[in-house]
PDB file of C-alpha atoms in Angstrom:
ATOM      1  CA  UNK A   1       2.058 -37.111  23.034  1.00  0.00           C
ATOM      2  CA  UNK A   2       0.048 -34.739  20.694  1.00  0.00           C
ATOM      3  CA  UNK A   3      -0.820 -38.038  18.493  1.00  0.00           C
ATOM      4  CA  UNK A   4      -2.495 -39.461  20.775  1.00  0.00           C
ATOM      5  CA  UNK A   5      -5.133 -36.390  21.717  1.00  0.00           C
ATOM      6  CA  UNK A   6      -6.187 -36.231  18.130  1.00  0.00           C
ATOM      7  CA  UNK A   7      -5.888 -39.405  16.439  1.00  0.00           C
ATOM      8  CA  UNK A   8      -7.641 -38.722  13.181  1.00  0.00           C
ATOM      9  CA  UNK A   9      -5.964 -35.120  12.427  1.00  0.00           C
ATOM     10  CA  UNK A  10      -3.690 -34.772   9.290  1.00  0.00           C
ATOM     11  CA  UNK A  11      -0.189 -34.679   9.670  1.00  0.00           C
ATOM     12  CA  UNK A  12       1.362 -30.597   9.201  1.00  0.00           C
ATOM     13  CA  UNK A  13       1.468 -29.956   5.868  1.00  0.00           C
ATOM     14  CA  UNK A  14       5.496 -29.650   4.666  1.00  0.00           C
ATOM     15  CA  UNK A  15       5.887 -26.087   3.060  1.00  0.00           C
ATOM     16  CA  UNK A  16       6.418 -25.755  -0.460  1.00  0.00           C
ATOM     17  CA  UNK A  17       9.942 -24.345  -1.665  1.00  0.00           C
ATOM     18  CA  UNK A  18       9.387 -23.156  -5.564  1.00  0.00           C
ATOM     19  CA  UNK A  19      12.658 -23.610  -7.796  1.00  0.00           C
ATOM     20  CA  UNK A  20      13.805 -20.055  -9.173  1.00  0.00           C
ATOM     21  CA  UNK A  21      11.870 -20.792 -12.543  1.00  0.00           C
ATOM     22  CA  UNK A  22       8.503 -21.771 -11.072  1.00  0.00           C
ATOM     23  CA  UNK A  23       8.757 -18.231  -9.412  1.00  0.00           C
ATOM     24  CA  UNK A  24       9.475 -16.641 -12.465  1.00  0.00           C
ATOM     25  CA  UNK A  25       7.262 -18.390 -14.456  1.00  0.00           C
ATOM     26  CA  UNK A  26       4.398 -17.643 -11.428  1.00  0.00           C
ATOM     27  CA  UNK A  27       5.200 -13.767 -11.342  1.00  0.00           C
ATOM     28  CA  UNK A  28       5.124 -13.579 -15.383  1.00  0.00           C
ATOM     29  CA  UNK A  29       1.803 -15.362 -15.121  1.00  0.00           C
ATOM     30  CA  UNK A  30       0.510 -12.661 -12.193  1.00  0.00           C
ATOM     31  CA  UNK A  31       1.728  -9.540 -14.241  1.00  0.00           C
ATOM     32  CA  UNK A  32      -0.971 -10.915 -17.258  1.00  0.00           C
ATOM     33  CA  UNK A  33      -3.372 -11.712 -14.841  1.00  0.00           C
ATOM     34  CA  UNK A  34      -3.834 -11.628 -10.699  1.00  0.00           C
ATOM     35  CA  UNK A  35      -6.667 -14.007 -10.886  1.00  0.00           C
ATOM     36  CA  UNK A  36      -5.871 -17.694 -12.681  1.00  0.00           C
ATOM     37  CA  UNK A  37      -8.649 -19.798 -13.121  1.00  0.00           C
ATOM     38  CA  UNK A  38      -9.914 -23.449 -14.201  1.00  0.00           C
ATOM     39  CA  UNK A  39      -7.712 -24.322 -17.593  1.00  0.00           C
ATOM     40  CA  UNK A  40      -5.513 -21.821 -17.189  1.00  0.00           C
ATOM     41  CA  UNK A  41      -4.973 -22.688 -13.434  1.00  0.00           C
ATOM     42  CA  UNK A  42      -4.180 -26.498 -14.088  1.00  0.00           C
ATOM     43  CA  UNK A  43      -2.045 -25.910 -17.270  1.00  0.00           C
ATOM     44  CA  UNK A  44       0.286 -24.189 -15.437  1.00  0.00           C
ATOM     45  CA  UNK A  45       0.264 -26.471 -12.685  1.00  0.00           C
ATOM     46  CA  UNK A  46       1.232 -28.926 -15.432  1.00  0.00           C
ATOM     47  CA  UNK A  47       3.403 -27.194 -16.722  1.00  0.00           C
ATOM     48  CA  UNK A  48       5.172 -26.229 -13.607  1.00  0.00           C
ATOM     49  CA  UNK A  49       4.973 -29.247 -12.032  1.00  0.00           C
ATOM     50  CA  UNK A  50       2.716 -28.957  -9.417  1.00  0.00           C
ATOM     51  CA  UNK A  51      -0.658 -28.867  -8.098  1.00  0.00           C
ATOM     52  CA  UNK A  52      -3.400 -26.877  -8.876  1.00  0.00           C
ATOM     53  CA  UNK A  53      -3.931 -26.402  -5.160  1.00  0.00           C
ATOM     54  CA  UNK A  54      -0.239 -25.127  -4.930  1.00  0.00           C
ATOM     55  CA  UNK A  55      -0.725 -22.452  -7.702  1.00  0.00           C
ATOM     56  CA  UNK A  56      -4.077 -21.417  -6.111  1.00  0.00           C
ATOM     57  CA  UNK A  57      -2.810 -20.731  -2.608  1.00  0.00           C
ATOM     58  CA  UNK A  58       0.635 -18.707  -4.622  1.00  0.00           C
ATOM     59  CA  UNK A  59      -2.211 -16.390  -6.498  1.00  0.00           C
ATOM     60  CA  UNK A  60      -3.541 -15.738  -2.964  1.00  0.00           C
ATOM     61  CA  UNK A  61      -0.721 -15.306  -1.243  1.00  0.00           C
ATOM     62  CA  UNK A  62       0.663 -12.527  -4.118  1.00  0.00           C
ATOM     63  CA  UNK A  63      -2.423 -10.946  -4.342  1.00  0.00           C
ATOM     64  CA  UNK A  64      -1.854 -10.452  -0.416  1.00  0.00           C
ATOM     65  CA  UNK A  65       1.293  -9.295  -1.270  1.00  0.00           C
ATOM     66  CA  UNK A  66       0.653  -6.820  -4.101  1.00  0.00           C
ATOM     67  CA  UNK A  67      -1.980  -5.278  -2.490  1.00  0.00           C
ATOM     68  CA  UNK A  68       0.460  -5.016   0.883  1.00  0.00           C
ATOM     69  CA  UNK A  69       3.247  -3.172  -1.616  1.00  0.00           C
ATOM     70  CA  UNK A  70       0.372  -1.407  -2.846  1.00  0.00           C
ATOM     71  CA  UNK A  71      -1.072   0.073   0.560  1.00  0.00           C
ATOM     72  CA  UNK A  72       2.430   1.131   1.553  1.00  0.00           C
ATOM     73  CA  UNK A  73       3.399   2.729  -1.314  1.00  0.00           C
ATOM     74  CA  UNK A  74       0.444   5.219  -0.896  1.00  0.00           C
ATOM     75  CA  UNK A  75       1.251   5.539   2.626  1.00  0.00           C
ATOM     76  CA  UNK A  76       4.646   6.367   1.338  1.00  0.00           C
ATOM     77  CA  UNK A  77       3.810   8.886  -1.322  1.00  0.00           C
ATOM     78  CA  UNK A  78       1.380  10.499   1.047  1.00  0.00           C
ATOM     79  CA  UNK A  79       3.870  10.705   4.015  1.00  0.00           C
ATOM     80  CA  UNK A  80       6.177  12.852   0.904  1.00  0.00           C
ATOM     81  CA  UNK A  81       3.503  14.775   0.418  1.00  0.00           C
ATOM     82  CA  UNK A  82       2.053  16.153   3.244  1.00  0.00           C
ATOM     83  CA  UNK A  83       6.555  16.480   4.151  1.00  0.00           C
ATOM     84  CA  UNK A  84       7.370  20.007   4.450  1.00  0.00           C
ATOM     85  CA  UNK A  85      10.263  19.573   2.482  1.00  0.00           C
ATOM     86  CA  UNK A  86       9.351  17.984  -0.400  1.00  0.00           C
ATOM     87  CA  UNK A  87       6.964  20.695  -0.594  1.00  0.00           C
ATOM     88  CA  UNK A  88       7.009  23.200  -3.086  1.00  0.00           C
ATOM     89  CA  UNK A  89       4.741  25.310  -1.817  1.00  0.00           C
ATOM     90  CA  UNK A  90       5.403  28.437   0.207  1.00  0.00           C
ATOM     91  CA  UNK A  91       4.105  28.183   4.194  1.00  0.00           C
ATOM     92  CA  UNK A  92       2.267  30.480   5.394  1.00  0.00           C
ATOM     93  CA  UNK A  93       2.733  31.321   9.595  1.00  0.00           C
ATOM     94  CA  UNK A  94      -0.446  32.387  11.437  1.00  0.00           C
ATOM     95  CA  UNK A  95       0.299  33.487  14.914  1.00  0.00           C
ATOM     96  CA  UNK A  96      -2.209  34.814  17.339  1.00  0.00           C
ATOM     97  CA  UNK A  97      -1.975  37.140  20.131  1.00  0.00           C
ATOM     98  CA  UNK A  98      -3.149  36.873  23.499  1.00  0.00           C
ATOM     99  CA  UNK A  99      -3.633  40.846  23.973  1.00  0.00           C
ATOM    100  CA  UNK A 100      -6.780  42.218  21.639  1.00  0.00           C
ATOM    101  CA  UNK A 101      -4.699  45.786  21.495  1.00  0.00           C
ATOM    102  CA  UNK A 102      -1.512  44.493  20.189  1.00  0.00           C
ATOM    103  CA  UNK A 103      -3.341  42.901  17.361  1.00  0.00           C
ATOM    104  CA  UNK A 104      -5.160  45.840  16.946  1.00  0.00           C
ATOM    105  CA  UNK A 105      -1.966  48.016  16.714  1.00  0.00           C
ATOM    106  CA  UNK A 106      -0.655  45.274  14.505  1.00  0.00           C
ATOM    107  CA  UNK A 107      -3.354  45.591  11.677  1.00  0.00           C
ATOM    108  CA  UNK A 108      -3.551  49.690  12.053  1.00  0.00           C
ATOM    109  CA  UNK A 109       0.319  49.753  11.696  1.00  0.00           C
ATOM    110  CA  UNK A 110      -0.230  47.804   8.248  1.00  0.00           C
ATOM    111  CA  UNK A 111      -2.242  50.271   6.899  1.00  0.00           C
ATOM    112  CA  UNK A 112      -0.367  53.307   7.841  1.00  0.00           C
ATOM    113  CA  UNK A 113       2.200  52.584   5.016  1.00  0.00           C
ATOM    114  CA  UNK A 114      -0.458  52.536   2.409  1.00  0.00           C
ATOM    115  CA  UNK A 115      -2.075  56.480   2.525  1.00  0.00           C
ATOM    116  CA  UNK A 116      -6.014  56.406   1.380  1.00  0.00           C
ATOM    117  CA  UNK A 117      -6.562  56.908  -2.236  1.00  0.00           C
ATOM    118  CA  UNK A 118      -7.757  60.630  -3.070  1.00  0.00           C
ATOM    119  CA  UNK A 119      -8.857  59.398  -6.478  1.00  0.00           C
ATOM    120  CA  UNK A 120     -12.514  58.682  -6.836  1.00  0.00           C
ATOM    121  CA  UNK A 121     -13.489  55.766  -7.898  1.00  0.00           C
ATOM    122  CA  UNK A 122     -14.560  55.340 -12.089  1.00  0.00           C
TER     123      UNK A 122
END
């Protein structure tokens, strides 16, 4: 037996279940402010019936949370972003050529449908 290895260690702690309005009334709380503090921390442990420890450790744990939601929303906005279509932009194809003289041909073929300018410069 476990007990009987560590005689003097606490018993598990039972995990809290919050009723529907402690979680609403917890959320509203975090959308005024993420951090909750001395007063304000025990008055709404009052007034949600339970203990200051219990709202301390929820702040923590939705602070975790939010910033969580927050990291993969940027990941998620920047995956959409760097997508090629969602992307507004037009792409532009570089290819290169192994053979020098096929490039070369390439570029002098360009310019053969645009004749010099006879005009001199003003």
């Amino acid at each position: 037996p476990d007990f009987l290895l560590h005689p003097f260690r606490k018993p598990k702690r039972i995990r809290t279940a919050f009723s529907p309005s402690q979680l609403l009334k917890l959320e509203h709380a975090f959308e005024k402010n993420h951090y909750v503090v001395g007063t304000e921390r025990k008055q709404l442990a009052q007034i949600l019936s339970l203990t200051e420890t219990q709202v301390k450790v929820w702040f923590q744990n939705r602070r975790t949370k939010f910033k969580r939601q927050k990291q993969e929303e940027q990941q998620t906005n920047k995956h959409q972003e760097e997508s090629p279509s969602n992307n507004n932009t037009d792409d532009v194809i570089v290819t290169e050529t192994n053979s020098r003289d096929s490039t070369d041909l390439d570029l002098q073929s360009s310019f053969a449908h645009d004749p010099p300018s006879t005009t001199a410069p003003s």
